[in-house]
Amino acid sequence: MPVALRRTLVPALEALGKVDATDTQLTLPDSPFCGTGKIPCCEFLTGFMQGFLEAGPLTHDTRVQKAECRAKGDSSCTYRFDYEL
């Protein structure tokens, strides 16, 4: 994961709960926006991350996609990042 993502996005999301991040994805094991039997709100978080990253000069070319959703039966909420270095 580029340094800009790790230094900006990860700390912002840690206010919501545990964050597991790699070079290409970010996982929220206990996302407050999702849960079994609840309406999935992952699109809100996808948009938040996309807007957050677009505002930064080093991360404005990053694209965020939802990969997994707890409300849809997956074990966690996971987002994939496509970025240009």
Coordinates of C-alpha atoms in Angstrom, one line a residue:
M1 CA 0.0 0.0 0.0
P2 CA 1.4 3.4 -0.9
V3 CA 2.6 5.4 2.1
A4 CA 0.0 8.1 1.4
L5 CA -2.8 5.5 1.8
R6 CA -1.3 4.1 5.0
R7 CA -0.7 7.5 6.5
T8 CA -4.1 9.0 5.7
L9 CA -6.9 6.6 5.0
V10 CA -6.0 3.8 7.5
P11 CA -5.9 6.2 10.5
A12 CA -9.2 7.8 9.5
L13 CA -10.9 4.4 9.3
E14 CA -9.3 3.2 12.6
A15 CA -11.8 5.5 14.4
L16 CA -14.5 3.0 13.2
G17 CA -12.8 -0.1 14.4
K18 CA -10.1 -2.6 13.5
V19 CA -8.5 -2.1 10.1
D20 CA -6.4 -4.7 8.3
A21 CA -4.6 -3.3 5.2
T22 CA -2.3 -4.7 2.5
D23 CA -0.9 -3.2 -0.6
T24 CA -4.1 -3.9 -2.6
Q25 CA -7.0 -4.2 -0.1
L26 CA -8.4 -3.0 3.2
T27 CA -10.6 -5.1 5.5
L28 CA -12.9 -4.0 8.3
P29 CA -13.6 -7.2 10.2
D30 CA -16.3 -5.6 12.3
S31 CA -17.5 -2.7 10.1
P32 CA -20.2 -0.7 11.9
F33 CA -21.8 -0.1 8.5
C34 CA -22.6 -3.8 7.9
G35 CA -23.8 -6.9 9.6
T36 CA -25.8 -10.0 9.1
G37 CA -29.4 -9.3 8.6
K38 CA -28.8 -5.5 8.2
I39 CA -29.0 -3.4 5.1
P40 CA -25.6 -3.2 3.6
C41 CA -24.1 0.3 3.7
C42 CA -20.8 -0.6 2.2
E43 CA -21.5 1.8 -0.7
F44 CA -21.4 4.7 1.7
L45 CA -17.9 3.6 2.9
T46 CA -16.7 3.0 -0.6
G47 CA -17.8 6.5 -1.6
F48 CA -16.2 8.0 1.6
M49 CA -12.9 6.3 0.8
Q50 CA -13.0 7.3 -2.8
G51 CA -13.7 10.9 -2.0
F52 CA -11.1 11.0 0.7
L53 CA -8.4 9.6 -1.6
E54 CA -9.4 11.9 -4.6
A55 CA -8.8 14.9 -2.3
G56 CA -5.1 14.0 -1.9
P57 CA -2.5 14.9 -4.5
L58 CA -0.7 11.6 -4.1
T59 CA -3.8 9.4 -4.1
H60 CA -6.2 11.1 -6.5
D61 CA -5.8 8.3 -9.1
T62 CA -6.8 5.6 -6.7
R63 CA -10.0 3.6 -7.3
V64 CA -11.9 1.8 -4.5
Q65 CA -14.1 -1.2 -5.1
K66 CA -16.1 -3.2 -2.6
A67 CA -14.9 -6.9 -2.7
E68 CA -16.7 -8.5 0.2
C69 CA -19.7 -7.6 2.4
R70 CA -20.7 -9.0 5.8
A71 CA -24.4 -8.2 5.2
K72 CA -24.2 -10.4 2.1
G73 CA -22.7 -13.4 4.0
D74 CA -19.0 -12.7 3.7
S75 CA -16.8 -13.0 6.7
S76 CA -15.8 -9.3 6.6
C77 CA -16.2 -6.1 4.6
T78 CA -13.3 -5.8 2.2
Y79 CA -12.4 -3.1 -0.3
R80 CA -9.9 -3.4 -3.1
F81 CA -7.7 -0.5 -4.3
D82 CA -6.4 0.1 -7.8
Y83 CA -3.8 2.8 -7.9
E84 CA -1.1 4.3 -10.1
L85 CA 2.3 4.9 -8.6

